């Protein structure tokens, strides 16, 4: 399970994503992921923020089944 290849990363402008700092984790499942992503995009269009989102429905399902470890269950997106 290689998490680096399982995410789509979006960097706002020329910002650098800090190693430490605040993060907002957003949960989703396969049935609502598209709607959740639409809402995330609506927010970051108004106030640009860097974020990552699960690359595929299969990756999201694997996360929700615990394949990435307990700390990854429910994570669909992370906003920095």
Coordinates of C-alpha atoms in Angstrom, one line a residue:
X1 CA 0.0 0.0 0.0
X2 CA 2.0 3.0 -1.3
X3 CA 0.1 6.1 -0.2
X4 CA 2.2 8.5 -2.2
X5 CA 0.9 7.0 -5.5
X6 CA -2.7 6.9 -4.2
X7 CA -3.3 10.6 -3.9
X8 CA -3.9 13.5 -6.3
X9 CA -2.1 16.5 -4.8
X10 CA -3.1 20.0 -5.6
X11 CA -0.8 22.8 -4.6
X12 CA -2.3 26.3 -4.5
X13 CA -0.2 28.8 -6.4
X14 CA 3.5 28.6 -5.5
X15 CA 2.8 27.7 -1.8
X16 CA 4.8 25.1 0.0
X17 CA 2.9 22.5 2.0
X18 CA 4.5 22.6 5.5
X19 CA 5.7 19.4 7.2
X20 CA 3.8 20.4 10.3
X21 CA 0.8 22.7 10.7
X22 CA -3.0 22.4 10.6
X23 CA -4.7 19.9 8.5
X24 CA -8.4 19.3 7.8
X25 CA -9.3 15.7 7.1
X26 CA -12.5 15.2 5.2
X27 CA -14.3 11.8 5.2
X28 CA -16.2 10.2 2.4
X29 CA -17.2 6.8 1.0
X30 CA -17.7 5.6 -2.5
X31 CA -21.4 6.7 -2.6
X32 CA -20.8 10.3 -1.6
X33 CA -17.2 11.0 -2.7
X34 CA -18.2 13.0 -5.8
X35 CA -20.5 15.3 -3.9
X36 CA -17.8 15.8 -1.2
X37 CA -15.2 16.6 -3.8
X38 CA -17.6 19.1 -5.4
X39 CA -18.0 20.9 -2.0
X40 CA -14.2 20.9 -1.4
X41 CA -13.6 22.4 -4.8
X42 CA -16.2 25.1 -4.1
X43 CA -14.3 26.1 -1.0
X44 CA -10.8 26.1 -2.5
X45 CA -12.0 28.1 -5.5
X46 CA -13.0 30.9 -3.2
X47 CA -9.9 30.8 -1.0
X48 CA -7.1 28.7 -2.6
X49 CA -5.7 26.0 -0.4
X50 CA -3.4 23.0 -1.1
X51 CA -5.0 19.6 -0.7
X52 CA -4.8 16.0 -1.5
X53 CA -7.6 13.6 -2.4
X54 CA -7.9 9.8 -2.9
X55 CA -7.0 9.1 -6.5
X56 CA -9.5 6.4 -7.2
X57 CA -12.7 4.9 -5.7
X58 CA -10.6 1.7 -5.1
X59 CA -8.1 3.6 -3.0
X60 CA -10.9 5.3 -1.0
X61 CA -12.4 1.9 -0.4
X62 CA -9.0 0.4 0.7
X63 CA -8.6 3.4 3.1
X64 CA -12.1 2.9 4.6
X65 CA -11.4 -0.8 5.0
X66 CA -8.2 -0.1 7.1
X67 CA -5.6 -1.1 4.5
X68 CA -3.6 2.1 5.3
X69 CA -3.8 1.6 9.0
X70 CA -6.3 2.8 11.6
X71 CA -5.3 6.4 11.3
X72 CA -6.3 6.5 7.6
X73 CA -9.8 5.1 7.9
X74 CA -12.3 7.6 6.6
X75 CA -9.8 10.0 5.0
X76 CA -10.9 11.0 1.6
X77 CA -9.2 14.4 1.4
X78 CA -6.7 16.5 3.5
X79 CA -6.7 20.2 3.2
X80 CA -3.6 22.1 4.3

